[in-house]
Structures are given as structure tokens and as C-alpha cells.
Coordinates of C-alpha atoms and ligand atoms in Angstrom, one line a residue:
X1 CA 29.4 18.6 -83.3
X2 CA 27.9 15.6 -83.6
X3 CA 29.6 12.4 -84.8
X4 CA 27.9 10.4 -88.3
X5 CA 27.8 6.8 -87.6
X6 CA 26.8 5.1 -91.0
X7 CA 25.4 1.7 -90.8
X8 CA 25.2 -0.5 -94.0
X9 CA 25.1 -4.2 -94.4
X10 CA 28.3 -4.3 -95.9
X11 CA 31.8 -1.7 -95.1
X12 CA 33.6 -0.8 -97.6
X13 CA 37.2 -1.0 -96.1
X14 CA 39.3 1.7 -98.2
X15 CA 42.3 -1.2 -98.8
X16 CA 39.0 -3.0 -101.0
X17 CA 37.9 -0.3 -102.9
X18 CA 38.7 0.6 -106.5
X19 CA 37.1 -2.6 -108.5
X20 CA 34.1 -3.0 -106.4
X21 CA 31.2 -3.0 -108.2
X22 CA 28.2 -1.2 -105.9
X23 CA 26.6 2.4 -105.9
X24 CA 26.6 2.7 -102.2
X25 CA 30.0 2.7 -101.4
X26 CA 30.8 5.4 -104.0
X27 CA 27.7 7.7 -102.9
X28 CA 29.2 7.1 -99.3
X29 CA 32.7 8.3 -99.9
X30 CA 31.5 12.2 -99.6
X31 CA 29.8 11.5 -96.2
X32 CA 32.8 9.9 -94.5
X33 CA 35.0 12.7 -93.0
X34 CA 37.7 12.1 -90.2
X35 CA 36.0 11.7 -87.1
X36 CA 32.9 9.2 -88.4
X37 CA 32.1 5.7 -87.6
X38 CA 31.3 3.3 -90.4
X39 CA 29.6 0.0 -88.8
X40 CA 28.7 -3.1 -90.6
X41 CA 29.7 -6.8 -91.9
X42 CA 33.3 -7.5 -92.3
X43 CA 32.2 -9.7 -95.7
X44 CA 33.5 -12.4 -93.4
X45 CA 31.7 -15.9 -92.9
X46 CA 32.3 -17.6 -89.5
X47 CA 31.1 -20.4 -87.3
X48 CA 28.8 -18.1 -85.4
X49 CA 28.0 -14.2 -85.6
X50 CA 30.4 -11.9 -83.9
X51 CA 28.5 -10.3 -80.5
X52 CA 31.6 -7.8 -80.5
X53 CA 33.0 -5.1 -83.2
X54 CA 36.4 -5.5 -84.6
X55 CA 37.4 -2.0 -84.9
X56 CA 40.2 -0.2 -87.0
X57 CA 40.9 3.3 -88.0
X58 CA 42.0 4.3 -91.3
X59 CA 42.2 8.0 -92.5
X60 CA 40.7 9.6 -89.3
X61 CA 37.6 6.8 -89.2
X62 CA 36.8 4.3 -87.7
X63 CA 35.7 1.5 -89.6
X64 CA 34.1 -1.7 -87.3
X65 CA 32.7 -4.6 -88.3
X66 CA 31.2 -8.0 -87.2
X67 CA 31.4 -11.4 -88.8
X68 CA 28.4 -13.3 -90.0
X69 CA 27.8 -17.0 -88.8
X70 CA 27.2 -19.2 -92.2
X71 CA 23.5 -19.9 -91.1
X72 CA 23.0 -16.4 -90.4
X73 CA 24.3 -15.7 -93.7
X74 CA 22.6 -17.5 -95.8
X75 CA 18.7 -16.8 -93.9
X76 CA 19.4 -13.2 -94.0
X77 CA 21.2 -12.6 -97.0
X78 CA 20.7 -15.0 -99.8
X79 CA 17.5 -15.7 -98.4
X80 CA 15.3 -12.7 -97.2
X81 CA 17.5 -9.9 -98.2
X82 CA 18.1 -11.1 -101.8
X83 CA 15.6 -14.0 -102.8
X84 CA 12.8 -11.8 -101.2
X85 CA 13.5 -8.5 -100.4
X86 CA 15.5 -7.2 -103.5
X87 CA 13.3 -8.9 -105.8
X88 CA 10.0 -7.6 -104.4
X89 CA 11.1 -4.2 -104.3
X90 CA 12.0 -4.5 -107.9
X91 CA 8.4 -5.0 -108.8
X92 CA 9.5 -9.0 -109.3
X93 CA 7.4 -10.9 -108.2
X94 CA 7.6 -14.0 -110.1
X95 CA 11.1 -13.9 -108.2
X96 CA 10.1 -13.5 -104.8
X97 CA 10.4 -16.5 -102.1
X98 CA 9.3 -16.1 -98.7
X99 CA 10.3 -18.5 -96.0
X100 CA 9.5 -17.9 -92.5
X101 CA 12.6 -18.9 -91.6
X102 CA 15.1 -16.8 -93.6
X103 CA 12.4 -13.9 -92.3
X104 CA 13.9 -14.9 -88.5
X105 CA 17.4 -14.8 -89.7
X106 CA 16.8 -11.8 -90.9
X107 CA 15.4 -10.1 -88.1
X108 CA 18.0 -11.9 -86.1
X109 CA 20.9 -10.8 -87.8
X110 CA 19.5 -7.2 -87.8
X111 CA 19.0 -8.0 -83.8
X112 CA 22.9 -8.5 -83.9
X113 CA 23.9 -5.6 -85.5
X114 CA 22.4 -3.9 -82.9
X115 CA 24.1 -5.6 -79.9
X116 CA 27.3 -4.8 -81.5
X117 CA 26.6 -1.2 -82.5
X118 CA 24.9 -0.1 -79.5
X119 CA 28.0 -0.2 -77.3
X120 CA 29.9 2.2 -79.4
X121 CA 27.4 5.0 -79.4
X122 CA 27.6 8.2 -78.0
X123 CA 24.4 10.1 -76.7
X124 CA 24.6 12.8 -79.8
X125 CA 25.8 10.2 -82.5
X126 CA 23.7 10.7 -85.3
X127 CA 23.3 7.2 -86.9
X128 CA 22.2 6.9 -90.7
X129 CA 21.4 3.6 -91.9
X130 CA 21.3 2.3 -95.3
X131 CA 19.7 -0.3 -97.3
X132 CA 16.7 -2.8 -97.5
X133 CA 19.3 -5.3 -95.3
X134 CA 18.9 -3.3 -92.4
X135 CA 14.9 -2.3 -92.2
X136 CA 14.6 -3.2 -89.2
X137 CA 18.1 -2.2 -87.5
X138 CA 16.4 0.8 -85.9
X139 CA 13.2 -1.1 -84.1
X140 CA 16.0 -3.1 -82.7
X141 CA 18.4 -0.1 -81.4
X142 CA 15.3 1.6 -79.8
X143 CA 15.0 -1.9 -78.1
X144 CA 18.0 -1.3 -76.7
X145 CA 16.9 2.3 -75.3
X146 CA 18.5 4.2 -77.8
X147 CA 17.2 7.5 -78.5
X148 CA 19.9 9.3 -80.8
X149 CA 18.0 10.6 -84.5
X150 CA 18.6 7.7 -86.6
X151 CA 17.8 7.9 -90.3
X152 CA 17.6 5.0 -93.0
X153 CA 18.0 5.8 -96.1
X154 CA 16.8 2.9 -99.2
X155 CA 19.0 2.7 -102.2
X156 CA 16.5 0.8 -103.7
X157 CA 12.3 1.6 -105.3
X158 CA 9.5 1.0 -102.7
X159 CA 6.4 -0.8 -104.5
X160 CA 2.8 0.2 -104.4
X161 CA 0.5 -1.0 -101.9
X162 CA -0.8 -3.8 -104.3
X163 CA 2.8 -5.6 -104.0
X164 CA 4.3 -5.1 -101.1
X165 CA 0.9 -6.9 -99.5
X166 CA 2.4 -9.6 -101.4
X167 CA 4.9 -9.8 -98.2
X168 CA 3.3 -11.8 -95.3
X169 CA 6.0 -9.9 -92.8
X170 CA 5.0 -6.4 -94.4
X171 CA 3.3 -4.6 -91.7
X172 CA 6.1 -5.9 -89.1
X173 CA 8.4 -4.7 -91.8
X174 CA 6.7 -1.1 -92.1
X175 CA 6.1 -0.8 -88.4
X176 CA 10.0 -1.5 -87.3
X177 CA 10.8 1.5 -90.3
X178 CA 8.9 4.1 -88.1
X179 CA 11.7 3.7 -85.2
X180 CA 13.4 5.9 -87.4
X181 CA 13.2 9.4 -87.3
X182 CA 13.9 10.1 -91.0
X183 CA 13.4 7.8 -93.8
X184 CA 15.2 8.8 -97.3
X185 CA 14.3 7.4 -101.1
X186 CA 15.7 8.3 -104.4
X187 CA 12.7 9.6 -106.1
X188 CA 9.3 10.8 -105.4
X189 CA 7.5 8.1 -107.0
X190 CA 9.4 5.9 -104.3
X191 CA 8.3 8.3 -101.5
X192 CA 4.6 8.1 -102.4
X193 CA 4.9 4.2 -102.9
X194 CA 6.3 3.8 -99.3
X195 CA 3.4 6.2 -98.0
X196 CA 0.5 4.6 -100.0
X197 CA 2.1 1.1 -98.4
X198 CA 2.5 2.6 -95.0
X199 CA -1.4 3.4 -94.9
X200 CA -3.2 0.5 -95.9
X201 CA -0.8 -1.5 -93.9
X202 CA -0.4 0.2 -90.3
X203 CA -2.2 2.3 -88.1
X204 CA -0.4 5.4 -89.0
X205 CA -1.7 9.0 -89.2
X206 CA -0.6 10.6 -92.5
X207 CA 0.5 14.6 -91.1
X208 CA 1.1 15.7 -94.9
X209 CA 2.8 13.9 -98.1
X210 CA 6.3 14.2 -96.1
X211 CA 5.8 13.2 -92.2
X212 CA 3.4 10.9 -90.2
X213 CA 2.6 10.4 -86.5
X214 CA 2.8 6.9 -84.8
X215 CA 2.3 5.8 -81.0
X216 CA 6.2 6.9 -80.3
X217 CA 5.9 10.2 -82.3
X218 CA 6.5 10.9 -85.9
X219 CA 8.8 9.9 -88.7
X220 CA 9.5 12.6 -91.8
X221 CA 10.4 11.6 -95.2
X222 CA 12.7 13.0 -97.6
X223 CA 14.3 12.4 -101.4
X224 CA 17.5 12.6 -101.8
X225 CA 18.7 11.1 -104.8
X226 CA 22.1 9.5 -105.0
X227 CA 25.1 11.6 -106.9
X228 CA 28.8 10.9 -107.6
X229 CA 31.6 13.7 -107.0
X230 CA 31.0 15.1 -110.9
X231 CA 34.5 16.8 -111.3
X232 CA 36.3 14.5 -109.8
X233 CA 35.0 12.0 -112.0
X234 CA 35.5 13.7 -114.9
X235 CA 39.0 14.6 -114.1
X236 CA 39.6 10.5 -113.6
X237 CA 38.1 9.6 -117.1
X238 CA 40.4 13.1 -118.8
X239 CA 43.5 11.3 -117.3
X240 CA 42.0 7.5 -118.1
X241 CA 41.6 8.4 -121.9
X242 CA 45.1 8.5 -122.3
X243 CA 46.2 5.3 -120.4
X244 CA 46.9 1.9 -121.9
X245 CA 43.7 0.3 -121.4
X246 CA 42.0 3.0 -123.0
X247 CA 44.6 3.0 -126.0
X248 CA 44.6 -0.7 -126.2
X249 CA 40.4 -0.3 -126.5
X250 CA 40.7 2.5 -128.9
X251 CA 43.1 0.9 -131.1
X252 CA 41.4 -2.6 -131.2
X253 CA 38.2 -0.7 -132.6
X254 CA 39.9 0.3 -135.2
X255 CA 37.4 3.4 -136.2
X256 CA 34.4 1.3 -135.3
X257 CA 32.2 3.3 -132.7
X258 CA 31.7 1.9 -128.9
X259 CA 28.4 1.5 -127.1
X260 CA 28.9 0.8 -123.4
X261 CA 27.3 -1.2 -120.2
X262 CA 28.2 -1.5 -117.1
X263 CA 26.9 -2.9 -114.3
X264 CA 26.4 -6.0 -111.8
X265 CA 25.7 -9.0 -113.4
X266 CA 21.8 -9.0 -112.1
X267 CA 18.1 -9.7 -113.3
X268 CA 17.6 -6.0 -112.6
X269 CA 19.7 -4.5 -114.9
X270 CA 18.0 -6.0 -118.1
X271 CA 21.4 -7.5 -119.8
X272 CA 19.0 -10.5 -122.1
X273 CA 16.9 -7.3 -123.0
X274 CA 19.6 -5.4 -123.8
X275 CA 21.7 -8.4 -125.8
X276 CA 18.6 -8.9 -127.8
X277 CA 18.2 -5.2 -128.9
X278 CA 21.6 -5.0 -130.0
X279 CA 21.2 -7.7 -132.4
X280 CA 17.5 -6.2 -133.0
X281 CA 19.9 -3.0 -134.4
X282 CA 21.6 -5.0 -136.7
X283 CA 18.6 -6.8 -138.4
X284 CA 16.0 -3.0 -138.4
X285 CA 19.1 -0.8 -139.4
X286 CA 21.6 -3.3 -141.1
X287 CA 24.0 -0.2 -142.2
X288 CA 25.3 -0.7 -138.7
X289 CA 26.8 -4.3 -139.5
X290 CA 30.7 -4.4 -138.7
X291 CA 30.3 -0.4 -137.3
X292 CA 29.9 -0.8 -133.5
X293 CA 30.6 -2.9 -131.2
X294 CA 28.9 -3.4 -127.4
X295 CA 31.3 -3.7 -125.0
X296 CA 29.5 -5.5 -122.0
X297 CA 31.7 -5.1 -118.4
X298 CA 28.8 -7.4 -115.9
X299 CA 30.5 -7.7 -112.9
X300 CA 29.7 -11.5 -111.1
X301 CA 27.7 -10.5 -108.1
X302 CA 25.6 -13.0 -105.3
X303 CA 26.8 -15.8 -106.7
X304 CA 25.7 -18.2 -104.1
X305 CA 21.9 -16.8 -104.9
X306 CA 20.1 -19.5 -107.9
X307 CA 18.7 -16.9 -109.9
X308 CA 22.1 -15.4 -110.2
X309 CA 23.5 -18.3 -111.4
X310 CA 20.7 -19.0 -113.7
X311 CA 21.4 -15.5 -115.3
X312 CA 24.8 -16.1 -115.5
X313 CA 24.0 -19.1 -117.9
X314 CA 21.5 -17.2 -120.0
X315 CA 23.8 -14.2 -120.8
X316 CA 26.5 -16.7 -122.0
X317 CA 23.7 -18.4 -124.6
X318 CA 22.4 -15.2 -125.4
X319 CA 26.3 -13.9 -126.5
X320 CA 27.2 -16.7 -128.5
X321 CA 23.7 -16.2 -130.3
X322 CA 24.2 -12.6 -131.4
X323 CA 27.8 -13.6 -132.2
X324 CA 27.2 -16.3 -133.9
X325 CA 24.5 -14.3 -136.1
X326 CA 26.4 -11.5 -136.7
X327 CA 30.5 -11.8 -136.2
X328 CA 32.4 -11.3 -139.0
X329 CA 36.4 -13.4 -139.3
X330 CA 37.5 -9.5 -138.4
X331 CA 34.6 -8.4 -136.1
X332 CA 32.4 -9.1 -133.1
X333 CA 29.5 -6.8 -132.6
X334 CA 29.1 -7.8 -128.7
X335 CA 32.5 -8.4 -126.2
X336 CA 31.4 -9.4 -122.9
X337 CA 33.1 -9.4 -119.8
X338 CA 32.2 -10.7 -116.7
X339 CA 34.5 -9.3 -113.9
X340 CA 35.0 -6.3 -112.1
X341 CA 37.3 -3.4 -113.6
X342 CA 38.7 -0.8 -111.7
X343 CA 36.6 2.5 -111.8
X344 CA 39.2 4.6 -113.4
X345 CA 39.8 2.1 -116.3
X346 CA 36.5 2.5 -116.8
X347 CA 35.9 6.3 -116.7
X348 CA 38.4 5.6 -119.8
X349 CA 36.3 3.5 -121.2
X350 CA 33.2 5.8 -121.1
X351 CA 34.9 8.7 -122.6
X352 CA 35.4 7.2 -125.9
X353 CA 32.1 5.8 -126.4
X354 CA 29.7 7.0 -128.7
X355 CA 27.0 5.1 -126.9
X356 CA 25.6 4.5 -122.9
X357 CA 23.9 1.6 -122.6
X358 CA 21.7 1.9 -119.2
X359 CA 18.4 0.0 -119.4
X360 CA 18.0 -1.5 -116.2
X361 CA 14.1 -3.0 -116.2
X362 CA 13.8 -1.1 -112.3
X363 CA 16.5 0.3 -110.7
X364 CA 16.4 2.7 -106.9
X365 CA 18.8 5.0 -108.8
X366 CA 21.7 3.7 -111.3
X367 CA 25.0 5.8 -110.7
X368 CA 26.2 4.0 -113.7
X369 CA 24.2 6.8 -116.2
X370 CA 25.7 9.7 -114.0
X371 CA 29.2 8.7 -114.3
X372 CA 28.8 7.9 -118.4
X373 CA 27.7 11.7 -118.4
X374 CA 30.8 12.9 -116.6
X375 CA 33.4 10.8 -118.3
X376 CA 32.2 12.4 -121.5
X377 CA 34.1 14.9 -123.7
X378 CA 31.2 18.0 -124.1
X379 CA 33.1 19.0 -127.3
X380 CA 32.2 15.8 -128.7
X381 CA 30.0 13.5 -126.1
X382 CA 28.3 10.3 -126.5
X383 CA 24.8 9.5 -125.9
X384 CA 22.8 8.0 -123.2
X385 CA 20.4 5.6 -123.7
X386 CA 18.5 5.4 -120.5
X387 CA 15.6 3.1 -119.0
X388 CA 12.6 4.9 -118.2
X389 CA 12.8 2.7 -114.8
X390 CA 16.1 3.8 -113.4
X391 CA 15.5 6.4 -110.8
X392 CA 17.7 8.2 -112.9
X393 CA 15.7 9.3 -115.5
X394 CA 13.4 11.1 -113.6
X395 CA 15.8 13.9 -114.2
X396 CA 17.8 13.0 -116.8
X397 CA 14.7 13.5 -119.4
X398 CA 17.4 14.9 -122.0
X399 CA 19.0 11.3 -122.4
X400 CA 17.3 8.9 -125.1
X401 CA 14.5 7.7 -122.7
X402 CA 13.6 4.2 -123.1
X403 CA 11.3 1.0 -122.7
X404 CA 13.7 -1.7 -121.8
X405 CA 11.2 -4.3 -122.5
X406 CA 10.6 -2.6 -125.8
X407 CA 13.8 -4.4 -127.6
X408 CA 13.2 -2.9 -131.1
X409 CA 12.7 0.3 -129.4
X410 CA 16.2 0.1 -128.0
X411 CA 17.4 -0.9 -131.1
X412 CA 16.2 2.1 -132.7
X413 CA 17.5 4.2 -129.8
X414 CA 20.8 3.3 -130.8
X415 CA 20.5 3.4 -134.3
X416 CA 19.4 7.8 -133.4
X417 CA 22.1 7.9 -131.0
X418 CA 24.6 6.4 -133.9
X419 CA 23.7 8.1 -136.4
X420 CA 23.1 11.7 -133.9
X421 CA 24.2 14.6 -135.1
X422 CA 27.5 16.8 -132.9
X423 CA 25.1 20.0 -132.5
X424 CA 22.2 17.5 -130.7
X425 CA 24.9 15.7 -128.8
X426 CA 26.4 18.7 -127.1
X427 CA 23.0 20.1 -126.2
X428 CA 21.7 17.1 -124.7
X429 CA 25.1 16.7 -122.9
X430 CA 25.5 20.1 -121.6
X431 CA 21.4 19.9 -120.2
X432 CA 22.7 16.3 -118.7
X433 CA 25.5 17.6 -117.0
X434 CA 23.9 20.7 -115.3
X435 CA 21.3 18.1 -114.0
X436 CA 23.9 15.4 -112.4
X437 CA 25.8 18.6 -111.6
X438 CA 22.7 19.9 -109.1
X439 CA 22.7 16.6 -107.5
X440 CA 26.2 15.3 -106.2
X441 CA 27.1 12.6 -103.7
X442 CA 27.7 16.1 -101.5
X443 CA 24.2 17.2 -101.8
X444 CA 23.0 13.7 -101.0
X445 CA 24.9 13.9 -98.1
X446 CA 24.5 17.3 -96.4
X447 CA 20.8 17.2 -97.7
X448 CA 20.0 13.9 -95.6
X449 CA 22.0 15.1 -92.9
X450 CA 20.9 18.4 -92.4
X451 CA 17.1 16.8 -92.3
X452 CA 18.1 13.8 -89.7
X453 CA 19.5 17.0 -87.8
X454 CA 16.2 18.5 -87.3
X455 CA 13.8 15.2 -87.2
X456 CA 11.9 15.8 -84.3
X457 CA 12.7 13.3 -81.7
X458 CA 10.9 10.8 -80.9
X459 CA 9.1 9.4 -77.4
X460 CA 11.3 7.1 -75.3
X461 CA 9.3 3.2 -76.4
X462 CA 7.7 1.7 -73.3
X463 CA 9.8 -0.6 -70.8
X464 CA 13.0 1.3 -72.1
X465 CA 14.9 4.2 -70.3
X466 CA 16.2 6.9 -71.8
X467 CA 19.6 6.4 -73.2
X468 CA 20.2 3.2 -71.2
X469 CA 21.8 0.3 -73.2
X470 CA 19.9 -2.7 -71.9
X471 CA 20.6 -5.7 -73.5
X472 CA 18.0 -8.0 -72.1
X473 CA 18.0 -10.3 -75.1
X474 CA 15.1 -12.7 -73.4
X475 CA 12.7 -10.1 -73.5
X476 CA 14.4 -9.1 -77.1
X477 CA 13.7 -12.4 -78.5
X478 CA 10.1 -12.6 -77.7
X479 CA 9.8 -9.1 -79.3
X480 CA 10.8 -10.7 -82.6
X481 CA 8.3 -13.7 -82.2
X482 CA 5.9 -11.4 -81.4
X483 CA 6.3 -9.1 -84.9
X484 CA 6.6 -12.2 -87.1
X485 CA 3.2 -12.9 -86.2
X486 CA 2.4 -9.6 -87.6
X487 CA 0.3 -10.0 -90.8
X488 CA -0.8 -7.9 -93.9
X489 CA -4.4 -7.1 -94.0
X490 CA -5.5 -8.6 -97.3
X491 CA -5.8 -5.9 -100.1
Ligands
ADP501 P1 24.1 -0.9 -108.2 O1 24.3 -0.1 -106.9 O2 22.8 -1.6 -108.3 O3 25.2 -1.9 -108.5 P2 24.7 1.6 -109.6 O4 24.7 1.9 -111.1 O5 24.0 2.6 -108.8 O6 24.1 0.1 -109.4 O7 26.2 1.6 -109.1 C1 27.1 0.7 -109.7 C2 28.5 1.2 -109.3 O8 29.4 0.1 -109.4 C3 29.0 2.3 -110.3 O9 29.9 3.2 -109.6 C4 29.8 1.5 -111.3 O10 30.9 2.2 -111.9 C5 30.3 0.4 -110.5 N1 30.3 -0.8 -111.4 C6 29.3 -1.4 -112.0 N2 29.7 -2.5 -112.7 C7 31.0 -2.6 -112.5 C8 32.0 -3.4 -113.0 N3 31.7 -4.4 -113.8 N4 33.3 -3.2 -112.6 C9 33.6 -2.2 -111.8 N5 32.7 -1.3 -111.3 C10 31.4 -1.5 -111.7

């Protein structure tokens, strides 16, 4: 059998886990089983990047990682990854910053990961990489005359032509994705994005809406959407509800309902949008007043990125100004808090709420609306209120479906889901569950797997030999010089 080698930016050491706040760790969980090797950053900043892996072995896998120099660091991910990248492929625009430079560190650091990796591979490792960090990990591996079927799956949307031309490294970006055999996205819409992108920017031969042919062979697509482990979270929030963080929650409500968010503090997620609806419900459906409270968990994330900091500032003004409106000497409608909190407090947390708060303005998926499902009570559930631009919802159409940018429309989302009656609650919940039910973090999994399995191989890339590790890096470098010359046709 073959061995999984996952590749993400970051490993998720299992001594770390348990308040990290990140969807790809938990959708990964299901995927590692004794035997597999998870490769990627330590987290650690050093005086220059590692060449070699530090490997350990916890549980049956092997976990090994590599350091990141500080100038490496910050090029590649506060600067391409995060103040280009992620924004972009958000749809934000106004966000983005290119710099030619972070591009290099960026390419460079993907360049490393390869050195490192490509030593520990076996001829039938099957290598699945994820994220928008590491687009261009597999250009690099086949640089290194590695033929194994390597996938890449992206956690995050792809944009339409019309923005991603807005990259001047796009078609070096797009052409490096085609080393791998099987590329993955969370929905459809993402799928036909990356296609539409993949045409007017290379010279590609579209085979049918799921595969295309290149100069080394062909590449297949797939969706797989991301899932949790559905009864296992549901047993963790049954046990939660009757711990002393939930109890303490419970009783400092006293008999005033919950609504809920969680998520990274990010511009993404639509937290100012959010903080002005709930204040919106309060001035359209006043009844409400001293009756619910938000309970906010934003977990601090990239702080060393500007706009994160920025965000960070705006939150805390917009807080004190629905406070300050509307707190009574015996209430506040919105409690904030801006740390991580250990998954199973929260699966407590979820169950007794009578609202979900999931508006994220784009998101690739947003485990955060499939674990609120799962934590609830179907005798007597909560409601989801769900953006119409979390990946999410394109099968989750039985939540409350929402503009986030729409703030009295959120408003009155909550006011229905408030004032919802238990027979609509359990129908909606019971459609819910059956739909995060048909797609776990297992299916995601075995589905991408099993598809990587059977990617046809592809043709050995010229002034490489077949399964030879050559780690030439002269004529490496110049192979990166050459592709960030590479520019976008204008659209
Ligand atoms: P993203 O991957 O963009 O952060 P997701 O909603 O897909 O968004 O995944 C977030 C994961 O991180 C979920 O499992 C959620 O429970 C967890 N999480 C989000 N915010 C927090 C927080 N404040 N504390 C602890 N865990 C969090």
C-alpha cells in the first residue's frame, strides 16, 4: 500500500492541538493513520531556513518539519501568501499588494520545501499538498525528478478570470499548479473559476469541465468539500453541555438566549458586518432589547500582517459602540473575546445557543457552520444563520441564507431565527444534519485519495530522469527567474 505524505505550510504537532484555531488541521485528522508522513513548517523562525527535516514520530506518524529563516518568513508569508494571495482569492482586491520580491520569497521558500521533502520520499508515496502557500511546491518537486501522483488540494475560493489577471505572477502561478496530477476545491463554483482562469491565462487544452492536457500530460480536477468527524463531534458538545464552562455560560445568561460566532479574527469573516447587524436587530425589532446576547470567540490570528492589526482596532471601536448604545447596568448585548478556546469548550458553547452566527463575506468552506449543526440538540436546536459566500452554503440551503453585506438583513435573520418556532427548528436541523452528515472529514479524505490514486501519470519534464533526486539548485534557480518573468495576458 502506498504511504500518504501530506504537505501543508504549517504541521499541526498533536502536543499543539486542542485551541488552535484553523479548518485544516481538523479536516486533516481523518487522513492521518499510522504509517503517514505529515511534512511542513515547524512554526519556528530562525536565522536561516532549514535545508534538512527534523523528524519525530508520534502515534505511528511521522511528523517533519523545517524552520523558516525570518526573511523568508516574512516575503513568503506575511507578504505573498497573506497580503496577496489570501486576499486576492477572497475576491479583495482593494487588499491585495504585490511586490516582486515577496513573489521570490515565495517561490523560494516553496523551492525549500522541496529540497527538504524530496529526500524522504519513496517511489509510491502518494504526496497531497494543501493550501494557497504551497502552489507551486509541485513544479518544484518535478524539478527535482519526482514522479510520484501528487495532488494539491485549496482550502480556499479561486476567483474568475477577471481577478486573478489582477496577479502579474498569474500564469507562472497557474502553470507550476499543472505539475500536479489532481487538483481539489471545495465547491463547484471554485472548480469552474480555476478552469475559466486556467484558459485565458495558459496554453492549456480543456479535455472536459474536470481534466485538461498540458505539454507533460494532464491534470484532473475534483470537489471535495471539507467535513468534520459529525458524531464525534456531537458526542464532544453532549459531554461539554454539562461541564463548568458551559454551566458557568448558562447561568450568567440567566434565561436570556445565546447567538454565537466563532472564528479567526480576519477581514474575511465579516465580524464589523456582523457587529453592526446585531445592533441593527436591536433598533428594527426592539422587543429583543435585554433578550440575547452575542457571544463573539475571534481568535488573534497573523498578527504580524497590517491589516490584521488594523482589524483588530476596528472590532474593539465597533464593541464599545453597540455597548455603549445598548447595555443595560444588568446587561450587555455583545461579549467579545479575542483568544482561542479549546474546541470542546466550545462544542459546549454551541449546544446551548439559540443562534449561529456564520457570515463570513467569502470563505473556501467554513467548518465553523458544520460543527454549530453537530453540537446542537435536534429535540430542540438552534438556528444557523449562514453567508451566502461560505462554501458552506452551497449545501446547507436549509440554514437562514444570508447577505453579509446586507446588515438589516442579518438583523432580520436573527430576529426569524429568535422568534422561530420548535417544529421549523427541528426540520431545518434534521435536513442540516443529513447534509454535513453525507460529507465528513472521511469522505473528504478517501474521496481525494481514491482520485490522486487513479490520476493518470504524468510525462517525466525534460532534463529530469525518472525518479532521480537531483538537486542541481543552479539550474533550479534560474528556473525560478525564468517563471517570474512570466506575465498575464491583459484581459
Ligand atoms: P478557517 O480555516 O478560515 O479558520 P473554518 O471555519 O473552516 O475557518 O475553521 C475554523 C476552525 O477553527 C473550526 O474548527 C473552529 O472550531 C476553530 N476555531 C475558530 N475560531 C476559534 C477560536 N476562537 N478558538 C478556538 N477554535 C476556533
Amino acid at each position: 500500500m502506498s504511504r500518504l505524505v501530506i504537505v501543508s505550510n504549517r504541521v499541526s504537532l498533536p502536543t499543539e492541538r486542542g485551541t488552535k484555531a484553523g479548518g485544516l488541521a481538523v479536516a486533516l485528522d481523518e487522513a492521518m493513520i499510522p504509517g503517514s508522513l505529515w511534512f511542513g513548517w515547524s512554526g519556528r523562525r530562525a536565522a536561516s531556513t532549514s535545508t534538512r527535516a527534523k523528524i519525530v514520530t508520534h502515534g505511528g506518524i511521522d511528523f517533519a518539519t523545517i524552520d523558516l529563516g525570518e526573511a523568508d518568513y516574512t516575503r513568503f508569508y506575511a507578504g505573498f501568501s497573506n497580503g496577496a494571495l489570501w486576499p486576492l482569492l477572497h475576491y479583495r482586491t482593494g487588499l491585495f499588494e504585490f511586490r516582486r520580491d515577496d513573489y521570490n520569497g515565495y517561490r523560494s521558500v516553496n523551492v525549500a520545501f522541496a529540497d527538504a521533502l524530496a529526500p524522504l520520499l519513496r517511489p509510491d508515496d502518494l504526496i497531497w499538498i494543501h493550501d494557497y502557500q504551497l502552489l507551486t511546491l509541485a513544479a518544484e518537486l518535478r524539478s527535482l525528478g519526482i514522479t510520484n501522483r501528487i495532488g494539491l488540494f485549496l482550502h480556499i475560493p479561486f476567483v474568475p478570470p477577471a481577478f486573478l489577471h489582477i496577479m502579474p505572477t498569474a500564469a507562472a502561478l497557474l502553470e507550476a499548479m499543472t505539475s500536479a496530477n489532481l487538483i481539489g476545491f471545495q465547491t463547484e463554483g471554485d472548480r469552474l473559476n480555476f478552469m475559466e482562469s486556467l484558459n485565458s491565462c495558459i496554453n492549456v487544452t480543456q479535455i472536459n469541465d474536470r481534466c485538461f492536457s498540458h505539454s507533460c500530460g494532464q491534470t484532473e480536477t475534483i470537489v471535495t468539500p471539507v467535513g468534520i468527524d459529525v458524531d464525534g463531534f456531537t458526542s464532544m458538545a453532549q459531554r461539554a453541555a454539562n461541564r463548568p464552562d458551559t454551566l458557568r455560560l448558562t447561568s450568567s445568561l440567566v434565561g436570556r438566549a445565546l447567538a454565537i460566532g466563532v472564528d479567526r479574527l480576519d477581514y474575511t469573516k465579516g465580524l464589523p458586518q456582523r457587529f453592526d447587524a446585531f445592533g441593527q436587530l436591536f433598533r428594527r425589532h426592539p422587543e429583543h432589547l435585554r433578550r440575547v446576547s452575542l457571544l463573539q470567540i475571534a481568535a488573534r490570528s497573523r498578527e504580524d500582517v497590517d491589516r490584521y492589526q488594523a482589524l483588530r482596532r476596528e472590532l474593539d471601536r465597533k464593541v464599545g459602540d453597540v455597548n455603549g448604545e445598548f447595555s443595560d447596568f444588568d446587561w450587555t448585548p455583545l461579549r467579545y473575546m479575542t483568544r482561542a478556546v479549546n474546541r470542546s469548550t466550545i462544542a459546549g458553547f454551541y449546544r446551548i445557543a439559540k443562534i449561529g452566527l456564520v457570515t463570513p463575506l467569502r470563505d473556501g468552506m467554513n467548518l465553523v457552520a458544520k460543527e454549530f449543526i453537530a453540537a446542537q440538540n435536534p429535540e430542540d436546536p438552534g438556528v444557523l444563520i449562514l453567508s451566502r459566500f461560505a462554501g458552506a452554503s452551497e449545501r446547507l440551503e436549509d440554514a437562514l441564507i444570508v447577505n453579509p453585506f446586507d446588515v438589516d438583513a442579518v438583523a432580520d435573520a436573527i430576529h426569524r431565527g429568535l422568534i422561530m418556532d420548535k417544529f421549523e427548528r427541528i426540520a431545518r436541523h434534521s435536513a442540516l444534519l443529513a447534509a454535513i452528515r453525507s460529507q465528513t472529514a472521511a469522505s473528504f479524505c478517501t474521496q481525494f485519495i481514491d482520485a490522486l490514486k487513479a490520476a493518470p501519470l504524468q510525462a517525466i519534464r525534460p532534463g529530469h530522469r525518472n525518479g532521480h533526486y537531483n538537486s542541481s539548485k543552479k539550474s533550479r534557480r534560474f528556473l525560478v527567474r525564468e517563471r517570474n518573468d512570466a506575465s498575464v495576458p491583459s484581459p
